[in-house]
PDB file of C-alpha atoms and ligand atoms in Angstrom:
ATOM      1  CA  UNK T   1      45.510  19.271  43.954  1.00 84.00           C
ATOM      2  CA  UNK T   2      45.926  16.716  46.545  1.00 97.00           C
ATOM      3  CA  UNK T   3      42.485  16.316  48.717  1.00 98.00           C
ATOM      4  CA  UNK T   4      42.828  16.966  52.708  1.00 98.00           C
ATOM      5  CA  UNK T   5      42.613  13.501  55.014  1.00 98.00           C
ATOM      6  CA  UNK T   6      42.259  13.739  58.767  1.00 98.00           C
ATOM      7  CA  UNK T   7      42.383  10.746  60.092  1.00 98.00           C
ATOM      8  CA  UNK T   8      41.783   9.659  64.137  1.00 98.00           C
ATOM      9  CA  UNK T   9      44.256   7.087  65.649  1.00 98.00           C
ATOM     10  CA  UNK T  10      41.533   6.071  68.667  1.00 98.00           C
ATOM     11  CA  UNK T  11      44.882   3.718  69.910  1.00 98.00           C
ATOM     12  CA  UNK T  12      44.432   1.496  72.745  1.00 98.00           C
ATOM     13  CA  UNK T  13      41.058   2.913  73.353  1.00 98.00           C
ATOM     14  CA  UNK T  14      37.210   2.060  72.629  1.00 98.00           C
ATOM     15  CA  UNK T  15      35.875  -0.867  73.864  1.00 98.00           C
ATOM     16  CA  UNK T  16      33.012  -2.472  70.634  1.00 98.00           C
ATOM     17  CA  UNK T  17      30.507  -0.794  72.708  1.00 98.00           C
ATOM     18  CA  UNK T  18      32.119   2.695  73.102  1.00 98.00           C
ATOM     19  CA  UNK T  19      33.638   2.420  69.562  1.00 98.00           C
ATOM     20  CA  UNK T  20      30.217   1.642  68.047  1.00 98.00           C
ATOM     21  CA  UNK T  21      28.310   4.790  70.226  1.00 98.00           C
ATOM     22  CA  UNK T  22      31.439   6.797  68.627  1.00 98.00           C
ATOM     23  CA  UNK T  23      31.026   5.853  65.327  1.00 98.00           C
ATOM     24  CA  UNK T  24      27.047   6.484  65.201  1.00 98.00           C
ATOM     25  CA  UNK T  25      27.463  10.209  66.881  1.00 98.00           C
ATOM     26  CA  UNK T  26      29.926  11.149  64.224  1.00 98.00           C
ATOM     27  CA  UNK T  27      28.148   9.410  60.934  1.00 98.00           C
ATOM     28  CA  UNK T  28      25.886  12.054  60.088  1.00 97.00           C
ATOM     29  CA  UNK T  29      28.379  15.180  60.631  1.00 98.00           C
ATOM     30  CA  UNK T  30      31.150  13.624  58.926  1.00 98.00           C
ATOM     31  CA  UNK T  31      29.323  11.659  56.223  1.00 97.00           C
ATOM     32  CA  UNK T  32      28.189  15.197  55.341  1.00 97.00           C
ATOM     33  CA  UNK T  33      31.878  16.958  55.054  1.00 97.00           C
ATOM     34  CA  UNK T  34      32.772  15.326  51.739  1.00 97.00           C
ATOM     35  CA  UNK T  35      35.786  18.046  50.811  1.00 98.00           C
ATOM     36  CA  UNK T  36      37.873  15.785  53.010  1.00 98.00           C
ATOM     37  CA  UNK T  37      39.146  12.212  53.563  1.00 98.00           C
ATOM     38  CA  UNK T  38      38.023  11.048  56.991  1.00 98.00           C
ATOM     39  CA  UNK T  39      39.550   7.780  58.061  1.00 98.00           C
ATOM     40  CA  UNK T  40      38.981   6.433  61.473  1.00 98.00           C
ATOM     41  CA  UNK T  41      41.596   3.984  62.754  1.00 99.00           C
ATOM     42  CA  UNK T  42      40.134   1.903  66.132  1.00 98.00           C
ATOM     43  CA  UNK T  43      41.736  -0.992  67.798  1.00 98.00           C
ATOM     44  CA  UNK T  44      41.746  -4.556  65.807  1.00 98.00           C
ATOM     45  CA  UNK T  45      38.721  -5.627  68.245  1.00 98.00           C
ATOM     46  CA  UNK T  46      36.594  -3.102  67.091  1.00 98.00           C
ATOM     47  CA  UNK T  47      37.459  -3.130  63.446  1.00 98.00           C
ATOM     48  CA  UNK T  48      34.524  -5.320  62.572  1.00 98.00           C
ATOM     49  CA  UNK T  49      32.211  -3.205  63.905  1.00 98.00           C
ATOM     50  CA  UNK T  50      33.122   0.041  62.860  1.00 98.00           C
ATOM     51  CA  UNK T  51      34.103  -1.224  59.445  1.00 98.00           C
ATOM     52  CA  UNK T  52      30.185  -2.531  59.126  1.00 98.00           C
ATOM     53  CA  UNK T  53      28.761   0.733  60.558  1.00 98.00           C
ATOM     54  CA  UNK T  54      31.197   3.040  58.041  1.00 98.00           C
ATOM     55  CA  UNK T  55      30.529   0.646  54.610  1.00 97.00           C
ATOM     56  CA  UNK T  56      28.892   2.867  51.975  1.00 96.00           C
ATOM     57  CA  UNK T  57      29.282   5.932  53.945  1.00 98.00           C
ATOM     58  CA  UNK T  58      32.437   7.338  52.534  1.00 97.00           C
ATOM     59  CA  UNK T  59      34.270   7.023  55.204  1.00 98.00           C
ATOM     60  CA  UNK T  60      37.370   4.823  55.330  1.00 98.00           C
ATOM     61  CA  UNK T  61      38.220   2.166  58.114  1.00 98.00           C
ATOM     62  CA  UNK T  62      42.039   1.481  58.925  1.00 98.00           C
ATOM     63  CA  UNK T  63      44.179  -0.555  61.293  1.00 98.00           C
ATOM     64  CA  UNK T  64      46.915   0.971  63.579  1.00 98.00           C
ATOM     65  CA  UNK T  65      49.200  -1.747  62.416  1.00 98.00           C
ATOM     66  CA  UNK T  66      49.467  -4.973  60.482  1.00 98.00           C
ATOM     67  CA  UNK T  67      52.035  -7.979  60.419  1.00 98.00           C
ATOM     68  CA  UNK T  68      54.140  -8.469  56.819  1.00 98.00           C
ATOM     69  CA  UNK T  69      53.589 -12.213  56.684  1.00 98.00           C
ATOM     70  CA  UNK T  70      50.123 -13.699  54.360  1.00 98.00           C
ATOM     71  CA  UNK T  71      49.347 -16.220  57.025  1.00 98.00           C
ATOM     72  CA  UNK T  72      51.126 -19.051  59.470  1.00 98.00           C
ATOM     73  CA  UNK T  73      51.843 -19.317  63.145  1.00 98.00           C
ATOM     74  CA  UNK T  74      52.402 -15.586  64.272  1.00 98.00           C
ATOM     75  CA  UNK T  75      50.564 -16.008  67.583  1.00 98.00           C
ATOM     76  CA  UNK T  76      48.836 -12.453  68.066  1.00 98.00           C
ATOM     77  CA  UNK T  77      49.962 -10.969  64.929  1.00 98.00           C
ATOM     78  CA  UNK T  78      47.230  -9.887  62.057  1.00 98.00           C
ATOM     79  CA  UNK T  79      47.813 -10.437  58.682  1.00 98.00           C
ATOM     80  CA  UNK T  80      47.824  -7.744  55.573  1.00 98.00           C
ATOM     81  CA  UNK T  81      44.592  -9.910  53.896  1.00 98.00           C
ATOM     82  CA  UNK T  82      42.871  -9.895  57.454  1.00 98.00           C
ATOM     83  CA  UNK T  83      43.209  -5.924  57.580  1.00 98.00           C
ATOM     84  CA  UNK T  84      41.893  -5.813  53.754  1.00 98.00           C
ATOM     85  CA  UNK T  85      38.988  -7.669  54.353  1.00 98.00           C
ATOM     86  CA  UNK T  86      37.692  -4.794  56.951  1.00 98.00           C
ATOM     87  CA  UNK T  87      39.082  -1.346  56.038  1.00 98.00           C
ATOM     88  CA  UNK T  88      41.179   0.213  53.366  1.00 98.00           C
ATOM     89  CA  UNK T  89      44.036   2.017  55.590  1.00 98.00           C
ATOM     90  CA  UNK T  90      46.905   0.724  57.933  1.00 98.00           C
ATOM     91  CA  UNK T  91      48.765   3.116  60.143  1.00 98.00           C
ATOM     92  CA  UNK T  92      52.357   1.922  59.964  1.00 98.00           C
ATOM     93  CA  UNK T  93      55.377   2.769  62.265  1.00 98.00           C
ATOM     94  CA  UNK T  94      53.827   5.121  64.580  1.00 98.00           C
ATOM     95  CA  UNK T  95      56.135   6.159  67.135  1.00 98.00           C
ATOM     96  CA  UNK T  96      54.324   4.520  70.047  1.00 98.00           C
ATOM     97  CA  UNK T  97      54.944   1.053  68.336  1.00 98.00           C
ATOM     98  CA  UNK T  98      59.082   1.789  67.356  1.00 97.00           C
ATOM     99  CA  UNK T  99      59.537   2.813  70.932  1.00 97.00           C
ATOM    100  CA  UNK T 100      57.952   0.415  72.807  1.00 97.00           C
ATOM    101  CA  UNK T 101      57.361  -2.725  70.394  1.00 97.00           C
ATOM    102  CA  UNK T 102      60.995  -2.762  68.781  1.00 97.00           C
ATOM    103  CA  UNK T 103      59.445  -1.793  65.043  1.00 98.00           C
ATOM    104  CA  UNK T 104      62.239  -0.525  63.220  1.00 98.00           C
ATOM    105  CA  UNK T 105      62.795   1.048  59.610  1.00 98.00           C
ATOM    106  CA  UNK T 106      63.331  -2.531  58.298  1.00 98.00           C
ATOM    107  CA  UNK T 107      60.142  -3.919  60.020  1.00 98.00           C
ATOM    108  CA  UNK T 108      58.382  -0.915  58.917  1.00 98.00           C
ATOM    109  CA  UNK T 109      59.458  -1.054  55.074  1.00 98.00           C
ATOM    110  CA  UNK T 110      58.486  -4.866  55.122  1.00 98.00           C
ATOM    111  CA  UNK T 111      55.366  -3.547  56.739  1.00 98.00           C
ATOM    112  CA  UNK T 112      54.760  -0.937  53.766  1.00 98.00           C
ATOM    113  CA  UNK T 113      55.387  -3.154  51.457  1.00 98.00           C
ATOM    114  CA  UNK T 114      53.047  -5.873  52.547  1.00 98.00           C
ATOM    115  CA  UNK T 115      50.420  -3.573  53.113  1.00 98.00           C
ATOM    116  CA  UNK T 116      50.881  -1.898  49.176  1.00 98.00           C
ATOM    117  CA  UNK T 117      50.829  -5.900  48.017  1.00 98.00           C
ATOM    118  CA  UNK T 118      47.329  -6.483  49.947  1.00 98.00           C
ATOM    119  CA  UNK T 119      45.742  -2.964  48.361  1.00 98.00           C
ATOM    120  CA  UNK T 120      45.901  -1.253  51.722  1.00 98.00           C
ATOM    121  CA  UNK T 121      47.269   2.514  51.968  1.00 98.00           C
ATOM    122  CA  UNK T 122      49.649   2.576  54.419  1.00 98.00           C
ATOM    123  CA  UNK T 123      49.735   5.536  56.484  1.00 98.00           C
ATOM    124  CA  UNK T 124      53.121   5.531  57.390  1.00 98.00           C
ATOM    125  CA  UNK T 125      55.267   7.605  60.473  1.00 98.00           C
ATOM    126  CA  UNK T 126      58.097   9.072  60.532  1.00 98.00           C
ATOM    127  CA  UNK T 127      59.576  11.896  63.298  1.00 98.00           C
ATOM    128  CA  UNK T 128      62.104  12.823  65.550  1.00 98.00           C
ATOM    129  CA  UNK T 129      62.122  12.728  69.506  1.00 96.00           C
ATOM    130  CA  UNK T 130      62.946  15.529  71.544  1.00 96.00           C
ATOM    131  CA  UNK T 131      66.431  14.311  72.020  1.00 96.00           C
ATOM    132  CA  UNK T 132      67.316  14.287  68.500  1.00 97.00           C
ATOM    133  CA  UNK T 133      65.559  17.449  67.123  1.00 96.00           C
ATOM    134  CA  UNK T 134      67.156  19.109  70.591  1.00 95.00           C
ATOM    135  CA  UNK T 135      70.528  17.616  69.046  1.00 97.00           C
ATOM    136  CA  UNK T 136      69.777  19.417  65.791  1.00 97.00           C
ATOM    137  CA  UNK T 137      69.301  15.850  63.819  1.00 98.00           C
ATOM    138  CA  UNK T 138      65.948  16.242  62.728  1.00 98.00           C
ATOM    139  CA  UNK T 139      67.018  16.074  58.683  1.00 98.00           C
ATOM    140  CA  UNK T 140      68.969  13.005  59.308  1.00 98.00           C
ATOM    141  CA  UNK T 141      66.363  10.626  61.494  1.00 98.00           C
ATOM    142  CA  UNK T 142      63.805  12.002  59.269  1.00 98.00           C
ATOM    143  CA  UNK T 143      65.165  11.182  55.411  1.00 98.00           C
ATOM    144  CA  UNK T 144      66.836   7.879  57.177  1.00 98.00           C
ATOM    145  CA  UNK T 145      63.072   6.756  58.070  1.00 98.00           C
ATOM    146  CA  UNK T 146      61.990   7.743  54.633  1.00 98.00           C
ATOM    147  CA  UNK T 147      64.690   6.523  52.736  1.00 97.00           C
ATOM    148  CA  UNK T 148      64.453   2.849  54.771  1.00 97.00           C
ATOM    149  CA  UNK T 149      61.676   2.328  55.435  1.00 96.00           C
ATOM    150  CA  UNK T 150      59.922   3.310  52.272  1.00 97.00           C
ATOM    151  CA  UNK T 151      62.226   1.776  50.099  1.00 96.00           C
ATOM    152  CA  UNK T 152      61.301  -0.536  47.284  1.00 97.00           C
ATOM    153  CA  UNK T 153      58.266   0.790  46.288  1.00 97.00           C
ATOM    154  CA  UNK T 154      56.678   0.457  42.651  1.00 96.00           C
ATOM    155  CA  UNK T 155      56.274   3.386  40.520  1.00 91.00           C
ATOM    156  CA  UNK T 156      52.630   2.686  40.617  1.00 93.00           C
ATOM    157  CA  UNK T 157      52.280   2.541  44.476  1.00 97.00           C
ATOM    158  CA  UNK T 158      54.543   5.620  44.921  1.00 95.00           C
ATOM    159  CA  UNK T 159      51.888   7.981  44.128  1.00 96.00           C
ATOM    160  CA  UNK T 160      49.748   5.695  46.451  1.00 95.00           C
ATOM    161  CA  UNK T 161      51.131   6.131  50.085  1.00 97.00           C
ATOM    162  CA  UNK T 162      50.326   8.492  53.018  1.00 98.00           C
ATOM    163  CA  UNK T 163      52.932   9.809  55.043  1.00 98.00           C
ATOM    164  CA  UNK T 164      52.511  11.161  58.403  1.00 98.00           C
ATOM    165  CA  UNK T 165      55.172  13.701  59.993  1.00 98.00           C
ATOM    166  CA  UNK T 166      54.654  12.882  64.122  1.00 98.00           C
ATOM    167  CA  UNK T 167      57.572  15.079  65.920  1.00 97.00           C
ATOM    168  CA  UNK T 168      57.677  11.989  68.912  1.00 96.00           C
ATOM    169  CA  UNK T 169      57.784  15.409  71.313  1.00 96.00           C
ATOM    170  CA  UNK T 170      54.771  16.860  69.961  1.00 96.00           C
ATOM    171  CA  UNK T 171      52.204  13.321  70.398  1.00 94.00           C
ATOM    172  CA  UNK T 172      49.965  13.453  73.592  1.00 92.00           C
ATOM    173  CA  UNK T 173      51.908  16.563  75.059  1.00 93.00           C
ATOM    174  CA  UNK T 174      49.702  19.252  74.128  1.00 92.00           C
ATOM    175  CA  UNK T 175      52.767  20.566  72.660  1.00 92.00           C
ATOM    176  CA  UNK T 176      52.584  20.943  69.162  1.00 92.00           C
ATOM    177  CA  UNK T 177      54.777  22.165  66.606  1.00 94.00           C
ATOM    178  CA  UNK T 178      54.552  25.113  64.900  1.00 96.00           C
ATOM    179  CA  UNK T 179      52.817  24.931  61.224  1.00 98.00           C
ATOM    180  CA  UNK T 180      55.827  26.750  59.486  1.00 98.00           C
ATOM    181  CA  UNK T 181      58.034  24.184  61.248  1.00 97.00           C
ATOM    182  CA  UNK T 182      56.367  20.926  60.680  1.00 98.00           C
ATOM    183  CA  UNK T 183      55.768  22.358  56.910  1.00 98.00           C
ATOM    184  CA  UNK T 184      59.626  22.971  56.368  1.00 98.00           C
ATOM    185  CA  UNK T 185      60.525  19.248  57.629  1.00 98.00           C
ATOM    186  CA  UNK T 186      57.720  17.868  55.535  1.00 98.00           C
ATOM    187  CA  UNK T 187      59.047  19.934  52.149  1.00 98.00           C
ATOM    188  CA  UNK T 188      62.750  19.653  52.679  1.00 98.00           C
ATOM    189  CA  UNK T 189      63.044  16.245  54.715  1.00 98.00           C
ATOM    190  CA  UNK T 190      60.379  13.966  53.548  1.00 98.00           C
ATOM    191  CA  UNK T 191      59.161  15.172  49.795  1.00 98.00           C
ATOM    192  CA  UNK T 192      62.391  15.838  49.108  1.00 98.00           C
ATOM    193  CA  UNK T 193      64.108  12.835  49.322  1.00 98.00           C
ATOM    194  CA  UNK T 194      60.596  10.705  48.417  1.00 98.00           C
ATOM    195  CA  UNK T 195      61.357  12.505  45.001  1.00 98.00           C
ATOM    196  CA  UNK T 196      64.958  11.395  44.884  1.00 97.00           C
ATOM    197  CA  UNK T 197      63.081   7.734  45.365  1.00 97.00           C
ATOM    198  CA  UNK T 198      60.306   8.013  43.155  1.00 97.00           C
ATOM    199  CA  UNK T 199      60.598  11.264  41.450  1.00 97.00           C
ATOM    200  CA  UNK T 200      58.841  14.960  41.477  1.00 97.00           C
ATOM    201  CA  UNK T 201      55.638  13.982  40.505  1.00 96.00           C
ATOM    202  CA  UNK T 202      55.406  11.319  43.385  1.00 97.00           C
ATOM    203  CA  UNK T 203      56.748  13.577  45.905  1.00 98.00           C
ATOM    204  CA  UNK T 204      53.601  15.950  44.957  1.00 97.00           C
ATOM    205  CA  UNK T 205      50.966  13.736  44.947  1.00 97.00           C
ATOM    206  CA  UNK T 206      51.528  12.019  48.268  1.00 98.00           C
ATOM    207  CA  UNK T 207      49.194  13.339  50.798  1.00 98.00           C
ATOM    208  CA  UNK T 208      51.855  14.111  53.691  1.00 98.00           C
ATOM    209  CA  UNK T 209      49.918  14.511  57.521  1.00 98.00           C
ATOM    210  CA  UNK T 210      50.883  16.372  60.403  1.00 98.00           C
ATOM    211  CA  UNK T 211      50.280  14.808  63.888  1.00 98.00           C
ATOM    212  CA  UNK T 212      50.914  15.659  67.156  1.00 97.00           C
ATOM    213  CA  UNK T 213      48.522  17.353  69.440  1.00 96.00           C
ATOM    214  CA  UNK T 214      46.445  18.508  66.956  1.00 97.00           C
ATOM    215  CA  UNK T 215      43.051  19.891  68.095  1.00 97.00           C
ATOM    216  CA  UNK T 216      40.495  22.394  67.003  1.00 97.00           C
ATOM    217  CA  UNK T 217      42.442  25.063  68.011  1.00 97.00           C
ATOM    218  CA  UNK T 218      45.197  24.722  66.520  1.00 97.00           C
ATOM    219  CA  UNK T 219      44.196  22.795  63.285  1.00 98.00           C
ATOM    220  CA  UNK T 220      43.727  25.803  60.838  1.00 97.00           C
ATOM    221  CA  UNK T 221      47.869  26.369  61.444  1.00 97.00           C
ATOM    222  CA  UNK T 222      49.007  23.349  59.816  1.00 98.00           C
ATOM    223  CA  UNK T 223      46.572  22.942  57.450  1.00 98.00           C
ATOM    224  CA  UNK T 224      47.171  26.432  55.979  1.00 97.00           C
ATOM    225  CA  UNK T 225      50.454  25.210  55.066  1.00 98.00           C
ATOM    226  CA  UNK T 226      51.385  24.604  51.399  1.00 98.00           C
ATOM    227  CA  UNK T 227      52.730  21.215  52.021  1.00 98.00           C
ATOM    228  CA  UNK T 228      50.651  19.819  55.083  1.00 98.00           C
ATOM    229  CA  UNK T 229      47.260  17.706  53.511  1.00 98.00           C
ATOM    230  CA  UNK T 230      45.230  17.097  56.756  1.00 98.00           C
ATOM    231  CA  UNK T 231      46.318  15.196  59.991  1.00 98.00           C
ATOM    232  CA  UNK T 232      46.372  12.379  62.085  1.00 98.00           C
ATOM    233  CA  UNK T 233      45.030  12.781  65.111  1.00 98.00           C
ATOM    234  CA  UNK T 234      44.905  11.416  68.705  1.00 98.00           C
ATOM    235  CA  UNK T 235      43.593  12.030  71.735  1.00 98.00           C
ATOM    236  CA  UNK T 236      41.232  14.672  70.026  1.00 98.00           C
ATOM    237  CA  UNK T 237      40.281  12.056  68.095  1.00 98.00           C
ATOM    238  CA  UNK T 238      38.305   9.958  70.747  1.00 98.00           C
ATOM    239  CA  UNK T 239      35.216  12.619  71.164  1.00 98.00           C
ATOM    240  CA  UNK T 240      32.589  13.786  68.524  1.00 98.00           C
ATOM    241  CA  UNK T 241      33.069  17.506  68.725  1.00 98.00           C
ATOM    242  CA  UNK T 242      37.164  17.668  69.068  1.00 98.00           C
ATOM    243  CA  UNK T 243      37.289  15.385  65.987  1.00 98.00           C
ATOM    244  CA  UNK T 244      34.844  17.631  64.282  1.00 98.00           C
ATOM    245  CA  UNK T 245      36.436  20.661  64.421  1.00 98.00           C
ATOM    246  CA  UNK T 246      39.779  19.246  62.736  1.00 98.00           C
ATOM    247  CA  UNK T 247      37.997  17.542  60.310  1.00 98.00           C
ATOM    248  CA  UNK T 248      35.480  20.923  59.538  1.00 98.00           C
ATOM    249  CA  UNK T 249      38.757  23.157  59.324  1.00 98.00           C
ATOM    250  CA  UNK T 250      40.592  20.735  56.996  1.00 98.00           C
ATOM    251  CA  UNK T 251      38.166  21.794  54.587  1.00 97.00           C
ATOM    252  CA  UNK T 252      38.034  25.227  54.789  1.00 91.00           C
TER     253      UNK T 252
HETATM  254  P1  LIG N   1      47.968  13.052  69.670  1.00 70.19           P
HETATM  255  O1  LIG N   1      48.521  11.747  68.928  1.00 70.19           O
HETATM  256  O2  LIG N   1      47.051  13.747  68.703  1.00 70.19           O
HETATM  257  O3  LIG N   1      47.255  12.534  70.881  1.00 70.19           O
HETATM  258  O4  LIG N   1      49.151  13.894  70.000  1.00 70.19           O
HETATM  259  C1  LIG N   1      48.830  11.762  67.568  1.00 70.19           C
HETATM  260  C2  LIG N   1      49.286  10.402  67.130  1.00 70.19           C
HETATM  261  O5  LIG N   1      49.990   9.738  67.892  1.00 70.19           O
HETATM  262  O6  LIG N   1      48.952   9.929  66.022  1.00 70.19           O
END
């Protein structure tokens, strides 16, 4: 049985201050809901903090991205060892940073594999945009980006990896898919071919996410889904009570 993770992608939001008041309004709810995995991703700046206020409270700390290379002159980048040191999660490829920061499936799989060689879960995305699911090429963008960019991988990381299905239409729209749909895509386009890679048993024990516009209200629809573990979340990740609700029906 593979255990339910919501995790909250805060983005370029939270200030230390706000991230901190955040952090301490949601520590005793979801300290308390054990049945899932709660991972809270904030910017690099606030990392630190939030990685200090979350230690021994069950609750795992992640980065939103991470650079392949151990160390060197990489002005602005942040290195796999860097992102160990402070959480145990690294959101990698999310849609935001292939459209508008040039990350590829290459620079993704080097990513992956970087992040697997530090000890880090990598929490990787894959989707289609509206264009290409309109153009009926959702199967093909989707098992490229898991064929690429999770290429490589040993048999004892396989088992290892998150993967999060993010329709690019569906993120900050309020328009999400529907939980049938995003269940098919994650059953026939991404453990499918991840068991071609790494076999059946692999393909079942990843924890595969939905995100895209998740909220309370709509939460219970994915995660009653046979192949949909839990979600990565947003906007509705950046207040106490929206977050709250996704994370309390993730483990109903
Ligand atoms: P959203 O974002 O929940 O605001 O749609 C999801 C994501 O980009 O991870």
């Amino acid at each position: 049985m593979r255990k339910p993770m919501v995790a909250g992608n805060w983005k370029m939001n939270k200030t230390v201050a706000d991230a901190v008041t955040l952090v301490n309004e949601l520590l005793p709810e979801l300290k308390a809901q054990t049945a899932v995995d709660r991972v809270l991703c904030p910017p690099f700046t606030a990392l630190y903090s939030v990685s200090g206020l979350l230690k021994d409270s069950g609750i795992g700390c992640g980065a939103q991205d991470l650079f392949w290379e151990a160390k060197g002159a990489f002005t602005g980048e942040v290195a796999p060892d860097m992102v160990a040191e402070l959480g145990k999660y690294v959101i990698i490829g999310h849609s935001e940073r292939r459209t508008y920061f040039g990350e590829t499936d290459e620079s993704v799989n080097k990513k992956v594999l970087a992040a697997l060689a530090a000890g880090l879960t990598p929490i990787v995305c894959v989707g289609e945009t509206l264009e290409e699911n309109q153009g009926g090429k959702t199967e093909a963008v989707v098992t490229r980006q898991v064929n690429a960019g999770l290429s490589g991988i040993s048999a004892a990381d396989a088992e290892k990896i998150v993967i999060a299905y993010e329709p690019v239409w569906a993120i900050g729209t309020g328009l999400a898919a529907t939980g049938p749909d995003a269940n098919k895509v994650i059953a026939e386009y991404i453990r499918k071919p991840y068991a071609a890679l790494y076999g059946e048993a692999a393909a079942q024990a990843i924890r595969v996410l939905y995100g895209g516009s998740v909220k309370g209200s709509n939460a219970a629809e994915f995660f009653g889904q046979p192949d949909i573990d839990g979600a990565l979340v947003g906007g509705a990740s950046l207040k106490k009570a929206d977050f709250m609700e996704i994370v309390n029906a993730a483990a109903k």
